[in-house]
PDB file of C-alpha atoms in Angstrom:
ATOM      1  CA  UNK A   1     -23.163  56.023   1.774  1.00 64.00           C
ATOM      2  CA  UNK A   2     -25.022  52.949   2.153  1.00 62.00           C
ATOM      3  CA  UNK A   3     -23.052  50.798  -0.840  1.00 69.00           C
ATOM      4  CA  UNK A   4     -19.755  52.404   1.201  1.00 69.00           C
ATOM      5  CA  UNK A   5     -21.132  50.375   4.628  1.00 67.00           C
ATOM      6  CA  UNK A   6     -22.571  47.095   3.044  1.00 62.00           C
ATOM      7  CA  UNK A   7     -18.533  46.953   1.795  1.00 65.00           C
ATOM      8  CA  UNK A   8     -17.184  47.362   4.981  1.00 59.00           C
ATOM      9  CA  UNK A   9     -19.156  45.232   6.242  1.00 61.00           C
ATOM     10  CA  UNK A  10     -19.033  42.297   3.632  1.00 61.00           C
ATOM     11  CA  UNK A  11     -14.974  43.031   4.354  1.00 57.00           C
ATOM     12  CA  UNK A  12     -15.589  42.742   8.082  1.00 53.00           C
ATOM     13  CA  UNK A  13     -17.088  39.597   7.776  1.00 54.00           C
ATOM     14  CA  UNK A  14     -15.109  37.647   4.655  1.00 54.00           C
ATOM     15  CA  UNK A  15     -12.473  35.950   7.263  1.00 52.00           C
ATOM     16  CA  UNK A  16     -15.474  34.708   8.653  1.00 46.00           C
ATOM     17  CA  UNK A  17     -16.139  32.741   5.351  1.00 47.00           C
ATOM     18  CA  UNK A  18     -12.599  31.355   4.677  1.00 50.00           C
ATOM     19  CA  UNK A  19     -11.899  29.330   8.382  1.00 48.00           C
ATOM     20  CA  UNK A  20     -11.748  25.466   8.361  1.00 50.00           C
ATOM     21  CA  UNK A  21      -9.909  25.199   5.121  1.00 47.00           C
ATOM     22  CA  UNK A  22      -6.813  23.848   6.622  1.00 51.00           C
ATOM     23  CA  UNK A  23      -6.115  21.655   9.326  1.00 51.00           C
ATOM     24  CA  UNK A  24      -4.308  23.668  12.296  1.00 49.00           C
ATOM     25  CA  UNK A  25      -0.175  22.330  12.268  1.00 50.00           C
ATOM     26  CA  UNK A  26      -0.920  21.558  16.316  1.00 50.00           C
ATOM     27  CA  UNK A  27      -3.481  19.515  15.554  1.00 55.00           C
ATOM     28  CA  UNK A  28      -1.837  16.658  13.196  1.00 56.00           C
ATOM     29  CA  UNK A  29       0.687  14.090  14.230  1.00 62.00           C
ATOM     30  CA  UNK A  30       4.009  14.675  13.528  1.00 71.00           C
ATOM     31  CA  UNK A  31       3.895  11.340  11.511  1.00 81.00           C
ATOM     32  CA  UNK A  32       1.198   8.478  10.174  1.00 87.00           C
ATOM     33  CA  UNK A  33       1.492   4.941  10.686  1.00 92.00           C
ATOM     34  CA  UNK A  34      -1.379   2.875   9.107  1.00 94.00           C
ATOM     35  CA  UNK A  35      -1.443  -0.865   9.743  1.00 96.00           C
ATOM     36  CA  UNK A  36      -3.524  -2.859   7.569  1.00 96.00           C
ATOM     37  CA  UNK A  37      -4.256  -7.295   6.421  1.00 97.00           C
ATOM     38  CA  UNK A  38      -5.214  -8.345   3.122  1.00 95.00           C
ATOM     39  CA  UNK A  39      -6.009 -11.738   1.139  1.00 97.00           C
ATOM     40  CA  UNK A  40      -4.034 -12.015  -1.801  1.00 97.00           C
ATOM     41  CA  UNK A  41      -4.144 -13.889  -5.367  1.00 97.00           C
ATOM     42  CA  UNK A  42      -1.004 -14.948  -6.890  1.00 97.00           C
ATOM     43  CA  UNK A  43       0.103 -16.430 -10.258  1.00 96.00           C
ATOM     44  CA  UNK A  44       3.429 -18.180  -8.444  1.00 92.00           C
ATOM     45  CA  UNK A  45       5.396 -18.267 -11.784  1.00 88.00           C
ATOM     46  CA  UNK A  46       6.111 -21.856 -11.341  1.00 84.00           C
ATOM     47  CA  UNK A  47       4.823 -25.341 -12.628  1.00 84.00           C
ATOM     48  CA  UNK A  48       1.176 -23.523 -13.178  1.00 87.00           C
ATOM     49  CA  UNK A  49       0.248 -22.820  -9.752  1.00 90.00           C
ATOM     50  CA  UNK A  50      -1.984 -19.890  -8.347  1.00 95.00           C
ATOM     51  CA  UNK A  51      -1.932 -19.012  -5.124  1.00 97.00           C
ATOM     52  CA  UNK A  52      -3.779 -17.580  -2.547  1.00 97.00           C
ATOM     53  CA  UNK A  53      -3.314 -16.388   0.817  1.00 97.00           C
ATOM     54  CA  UNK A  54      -3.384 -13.893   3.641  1.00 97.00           C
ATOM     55  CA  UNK A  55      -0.782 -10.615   4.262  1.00 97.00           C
ATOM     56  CA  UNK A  56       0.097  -7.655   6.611  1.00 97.00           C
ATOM     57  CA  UNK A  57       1.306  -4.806   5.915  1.00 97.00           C
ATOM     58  CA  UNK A  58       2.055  -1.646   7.662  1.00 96.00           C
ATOM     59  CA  UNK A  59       2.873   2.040   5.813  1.00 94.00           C
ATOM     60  CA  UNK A  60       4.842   4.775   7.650  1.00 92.00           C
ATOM     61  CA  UNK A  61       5.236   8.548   6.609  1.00 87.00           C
ATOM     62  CA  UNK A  62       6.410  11.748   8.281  1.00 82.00           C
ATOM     63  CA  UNK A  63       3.998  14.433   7.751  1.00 67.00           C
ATOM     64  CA  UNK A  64       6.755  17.102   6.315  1.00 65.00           C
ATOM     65  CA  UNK A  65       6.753  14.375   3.378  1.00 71.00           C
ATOM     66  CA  UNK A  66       3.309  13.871   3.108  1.00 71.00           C
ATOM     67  CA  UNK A  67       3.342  12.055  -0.514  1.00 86.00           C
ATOM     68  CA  UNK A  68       6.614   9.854   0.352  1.00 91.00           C
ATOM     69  CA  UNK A  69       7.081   7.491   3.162  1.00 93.00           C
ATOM     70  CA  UNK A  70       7.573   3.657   3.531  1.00 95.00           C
ATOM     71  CA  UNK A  71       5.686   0.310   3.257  1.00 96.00           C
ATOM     72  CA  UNK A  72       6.490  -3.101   4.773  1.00 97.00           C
ATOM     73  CA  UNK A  73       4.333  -6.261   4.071  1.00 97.00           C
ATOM     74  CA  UNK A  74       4.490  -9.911   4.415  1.00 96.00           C
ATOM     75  CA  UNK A  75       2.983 -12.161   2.066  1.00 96.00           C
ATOM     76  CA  UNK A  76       1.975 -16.224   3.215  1.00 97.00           C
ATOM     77  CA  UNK A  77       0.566 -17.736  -0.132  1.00 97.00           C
ATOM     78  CA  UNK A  78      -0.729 -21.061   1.375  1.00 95.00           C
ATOM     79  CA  UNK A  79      -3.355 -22.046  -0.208  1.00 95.00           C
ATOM     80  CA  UNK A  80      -3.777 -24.026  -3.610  1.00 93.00           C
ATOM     81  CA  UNK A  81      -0.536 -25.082  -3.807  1.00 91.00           C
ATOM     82  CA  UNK A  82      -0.416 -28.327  -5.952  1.00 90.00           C
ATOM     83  CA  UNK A  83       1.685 -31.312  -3.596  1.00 91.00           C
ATOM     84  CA  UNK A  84       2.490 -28.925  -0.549  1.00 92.00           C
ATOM     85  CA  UNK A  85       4.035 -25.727  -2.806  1.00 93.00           C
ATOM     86  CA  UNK A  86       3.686 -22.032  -1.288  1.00 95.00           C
ATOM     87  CA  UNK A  87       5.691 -18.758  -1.170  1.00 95.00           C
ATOM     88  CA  UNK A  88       6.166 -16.082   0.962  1.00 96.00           C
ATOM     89  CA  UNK A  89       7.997 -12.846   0.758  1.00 96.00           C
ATOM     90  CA  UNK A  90       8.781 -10.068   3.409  1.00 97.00           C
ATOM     91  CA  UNK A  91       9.798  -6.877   1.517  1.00 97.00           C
ATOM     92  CA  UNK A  92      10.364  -3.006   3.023  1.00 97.00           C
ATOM     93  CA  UNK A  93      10.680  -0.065   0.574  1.00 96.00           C
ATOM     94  CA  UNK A  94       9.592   3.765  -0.437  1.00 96.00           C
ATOM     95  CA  UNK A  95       6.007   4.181  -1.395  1.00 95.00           C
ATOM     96  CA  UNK A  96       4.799   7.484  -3.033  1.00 94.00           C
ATOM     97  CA  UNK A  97       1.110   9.050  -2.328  1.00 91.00           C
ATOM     98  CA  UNK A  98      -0.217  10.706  -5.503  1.00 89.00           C
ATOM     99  CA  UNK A  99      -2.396  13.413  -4.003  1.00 78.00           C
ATOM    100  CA  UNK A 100      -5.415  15.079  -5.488  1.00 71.00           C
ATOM    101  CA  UNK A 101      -6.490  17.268  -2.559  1.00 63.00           C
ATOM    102  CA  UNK A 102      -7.613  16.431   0.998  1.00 62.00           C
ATOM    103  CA  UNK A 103     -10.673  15.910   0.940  1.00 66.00           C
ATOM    104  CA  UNK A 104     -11.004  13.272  -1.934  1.00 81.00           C
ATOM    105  CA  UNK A 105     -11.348   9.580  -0.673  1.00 88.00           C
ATOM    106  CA  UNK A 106      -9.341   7.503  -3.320  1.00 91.00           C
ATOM    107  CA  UNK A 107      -5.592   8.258  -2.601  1.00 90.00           C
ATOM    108  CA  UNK A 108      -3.479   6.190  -5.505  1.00 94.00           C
ATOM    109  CA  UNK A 109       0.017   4.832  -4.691  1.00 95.00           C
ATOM    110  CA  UNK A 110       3.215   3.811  -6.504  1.00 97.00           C
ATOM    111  CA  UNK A 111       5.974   1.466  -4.673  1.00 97.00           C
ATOM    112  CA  UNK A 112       9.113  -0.546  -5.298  1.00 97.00           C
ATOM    113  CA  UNK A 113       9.826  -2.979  -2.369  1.00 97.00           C
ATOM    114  CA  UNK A 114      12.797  -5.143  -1.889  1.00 97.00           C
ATOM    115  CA  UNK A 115      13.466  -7.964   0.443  1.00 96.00           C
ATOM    116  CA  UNK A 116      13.297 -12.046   0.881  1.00 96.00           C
ATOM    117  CA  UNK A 117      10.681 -14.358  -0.772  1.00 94.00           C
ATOM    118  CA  UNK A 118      10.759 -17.974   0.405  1.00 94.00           C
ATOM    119  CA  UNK A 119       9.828 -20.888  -1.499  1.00 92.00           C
ATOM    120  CA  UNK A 120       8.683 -24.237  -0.386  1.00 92.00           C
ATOM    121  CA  UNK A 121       8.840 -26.484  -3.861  1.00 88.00           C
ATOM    122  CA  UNK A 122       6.249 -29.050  -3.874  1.00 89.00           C
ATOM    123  CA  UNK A 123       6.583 -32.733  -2.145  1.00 88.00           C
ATOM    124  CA  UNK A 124       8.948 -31.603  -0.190  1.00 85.00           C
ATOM    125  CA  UNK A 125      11.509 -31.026  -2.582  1.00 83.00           C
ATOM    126  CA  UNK A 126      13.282 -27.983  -1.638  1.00 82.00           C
ATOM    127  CA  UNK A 127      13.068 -24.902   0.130  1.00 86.00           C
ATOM    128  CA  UNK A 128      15.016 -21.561  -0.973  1.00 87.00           C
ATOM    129  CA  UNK A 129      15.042 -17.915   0.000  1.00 90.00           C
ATOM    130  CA  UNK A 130      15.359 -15.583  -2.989  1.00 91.00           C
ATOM    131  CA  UNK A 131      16.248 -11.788  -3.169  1.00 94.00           C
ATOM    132  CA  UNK A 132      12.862  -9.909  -4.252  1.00 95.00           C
ATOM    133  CA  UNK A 133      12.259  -6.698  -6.070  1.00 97.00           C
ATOM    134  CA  UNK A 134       8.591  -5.637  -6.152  1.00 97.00           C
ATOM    135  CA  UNK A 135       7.310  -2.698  -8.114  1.00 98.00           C
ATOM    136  CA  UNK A 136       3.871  -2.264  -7.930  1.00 97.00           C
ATOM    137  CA  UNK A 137       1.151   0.264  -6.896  1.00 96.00           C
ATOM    138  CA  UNK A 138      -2.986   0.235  -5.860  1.00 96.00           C
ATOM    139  CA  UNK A 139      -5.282   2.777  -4.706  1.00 95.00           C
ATOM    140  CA  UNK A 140      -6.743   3.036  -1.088  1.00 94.00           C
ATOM    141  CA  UNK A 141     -10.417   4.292  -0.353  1.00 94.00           C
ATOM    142  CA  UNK A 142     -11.357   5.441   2.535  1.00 93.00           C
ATOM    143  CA  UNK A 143     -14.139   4.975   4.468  1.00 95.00           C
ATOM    144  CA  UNK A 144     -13.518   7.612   7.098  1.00 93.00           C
ATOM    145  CA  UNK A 145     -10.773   9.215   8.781  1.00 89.00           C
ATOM    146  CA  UNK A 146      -9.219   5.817  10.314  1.00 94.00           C
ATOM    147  CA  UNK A 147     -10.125   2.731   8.034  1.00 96.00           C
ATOM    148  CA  UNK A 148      -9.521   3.154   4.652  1.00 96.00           C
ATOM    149  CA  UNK A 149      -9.848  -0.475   1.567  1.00 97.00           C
ATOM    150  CA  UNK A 150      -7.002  -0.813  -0.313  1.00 97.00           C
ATOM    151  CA  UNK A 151      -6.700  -2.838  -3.994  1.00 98.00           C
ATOM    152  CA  UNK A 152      -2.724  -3.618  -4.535  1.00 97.00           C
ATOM    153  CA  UNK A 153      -0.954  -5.251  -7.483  1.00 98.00           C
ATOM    154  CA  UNK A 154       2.380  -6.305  -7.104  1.00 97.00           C
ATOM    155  CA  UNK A 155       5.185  -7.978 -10.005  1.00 97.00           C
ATOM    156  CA  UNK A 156       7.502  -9.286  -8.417  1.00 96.00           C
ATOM    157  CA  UNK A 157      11.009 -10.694  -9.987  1.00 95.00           C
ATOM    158  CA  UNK A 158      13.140 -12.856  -8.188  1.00 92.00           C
ATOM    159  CA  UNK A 159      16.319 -13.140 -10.080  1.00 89.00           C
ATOM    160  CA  UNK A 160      18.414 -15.903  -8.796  1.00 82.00           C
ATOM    161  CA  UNK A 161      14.831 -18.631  -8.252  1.00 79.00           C
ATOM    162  CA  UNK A 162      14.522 -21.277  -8.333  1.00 75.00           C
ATOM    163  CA  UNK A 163      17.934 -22.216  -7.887  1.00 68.00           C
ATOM    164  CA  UNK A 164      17.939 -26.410  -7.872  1.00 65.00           C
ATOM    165  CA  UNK A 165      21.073 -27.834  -8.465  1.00 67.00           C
ATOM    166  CA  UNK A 166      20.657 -29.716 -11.551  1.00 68.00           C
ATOM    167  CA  UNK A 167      18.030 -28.044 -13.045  1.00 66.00           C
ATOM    168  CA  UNK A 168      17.904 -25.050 -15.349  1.00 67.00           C
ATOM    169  CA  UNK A 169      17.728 -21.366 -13.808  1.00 69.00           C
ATOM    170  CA  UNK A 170      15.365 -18.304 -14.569  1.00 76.00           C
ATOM    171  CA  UNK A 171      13.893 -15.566 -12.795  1.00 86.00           C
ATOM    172  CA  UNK A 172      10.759 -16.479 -11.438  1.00 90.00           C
ATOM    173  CA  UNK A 173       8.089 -13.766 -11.924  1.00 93.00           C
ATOM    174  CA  UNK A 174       5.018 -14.090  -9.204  1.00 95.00           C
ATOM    175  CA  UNK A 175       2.497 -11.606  -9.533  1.00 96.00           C
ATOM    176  CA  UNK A 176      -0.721 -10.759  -8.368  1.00 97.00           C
ATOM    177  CA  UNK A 177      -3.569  -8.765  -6.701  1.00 98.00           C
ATOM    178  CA  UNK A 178      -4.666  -8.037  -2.904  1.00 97.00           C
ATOM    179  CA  UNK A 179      -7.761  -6.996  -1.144  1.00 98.00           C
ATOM    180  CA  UNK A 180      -7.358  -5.550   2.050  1.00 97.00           C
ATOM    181  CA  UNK A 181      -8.320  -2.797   4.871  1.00 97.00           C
ATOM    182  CA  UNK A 182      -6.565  -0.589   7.273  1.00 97.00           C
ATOM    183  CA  UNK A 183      -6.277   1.113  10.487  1.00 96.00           C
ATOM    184  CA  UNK A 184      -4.845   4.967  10.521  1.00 94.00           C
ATOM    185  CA  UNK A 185      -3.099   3.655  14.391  1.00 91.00           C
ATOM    186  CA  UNK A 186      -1.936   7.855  14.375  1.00 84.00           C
TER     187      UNK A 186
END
């Protein structure tokens, strides 16, 4: 009789043990938007220079498709430029979450981003706006529920660069690392 009431009660009670394992639906935002800055290292692809500079970027993704949603980012490579030489590019494109549970702090991430990057060729030469493709992928940490580090690498190919009349064509192939935090806005 008394093994037949410490059941029922262990049964009573074992909801008890199994509440705060999911976040209630009411309680998450129907999407997240995380807004973020980072300082980036570049090899520039062209005439030996390495660049370095500072970027925003900004990642979007409805909460139905928790793993897929969309990045946009701005890179101005400014510094070290040999004679006045920098690049920038301003690329948009899908970005997939690799997910290992909720409650685990790194959160990898693949991407392939398309858009504009923007040359301006040393001494003043020329300046040119190239189509960009940008595969590339990094892992964010976070720190808490809002602010989270992020490590990106992108390789970049920009097929019709540099584009001088007069002088010979190829695909110029920046590539490089960033550093950067962000800000869960919702």
């Amino acid at each position: 009789m008394v093994q037949r009431i410490l059941i029922f009660i262990a049964l009573l009670f074992s909801p008890v043990l199994v509440i705060a394992q999911v976040t209630y639906e009411a309680e998450r935002a129907p999407v997240a938007l995380n807004a973020g800055g980072y300082y980036s290292y570049f090899d520039a692809n062209y005439a030996g220079n390495h660049l370095m500079g500072v970027g925003a970027y900004v990642d979007f993704s409805p909460i139905v498709l928790d793993q897929l949603g969309v990045e946009a980012e701005g890179h101005w490579l400014t510094f070290n430029g040999q004679h006045g030489f920098s690049e920038s590019t301003y690329l948009i494109g899908p970005q997939y979450r690799f997910v290992w549970g909720q409650r685990r702090r790194l959160h990898p991430y693949a991407k392939v981003l398309v858009g504009v990057g923007e040359i301006n060729f040393p001494y003043q030469l020329a300046h040119g706006n190239y189509f960009a493709i940008a595969p590339g992928g990094g892992v964010d940490y976070a720190l808490n529920r809002r602010i989270k580090l992020r490590v990106d690498y992108e390789y970049q190919l920009w097929p019709s660069a540099p584009g001088i009349p007069g002088l010979p064509s190829a695909m110029l192939k920046p590539n490089g690392v960033s550093l950067g935090v962000s800000y869960r806005v919702f």
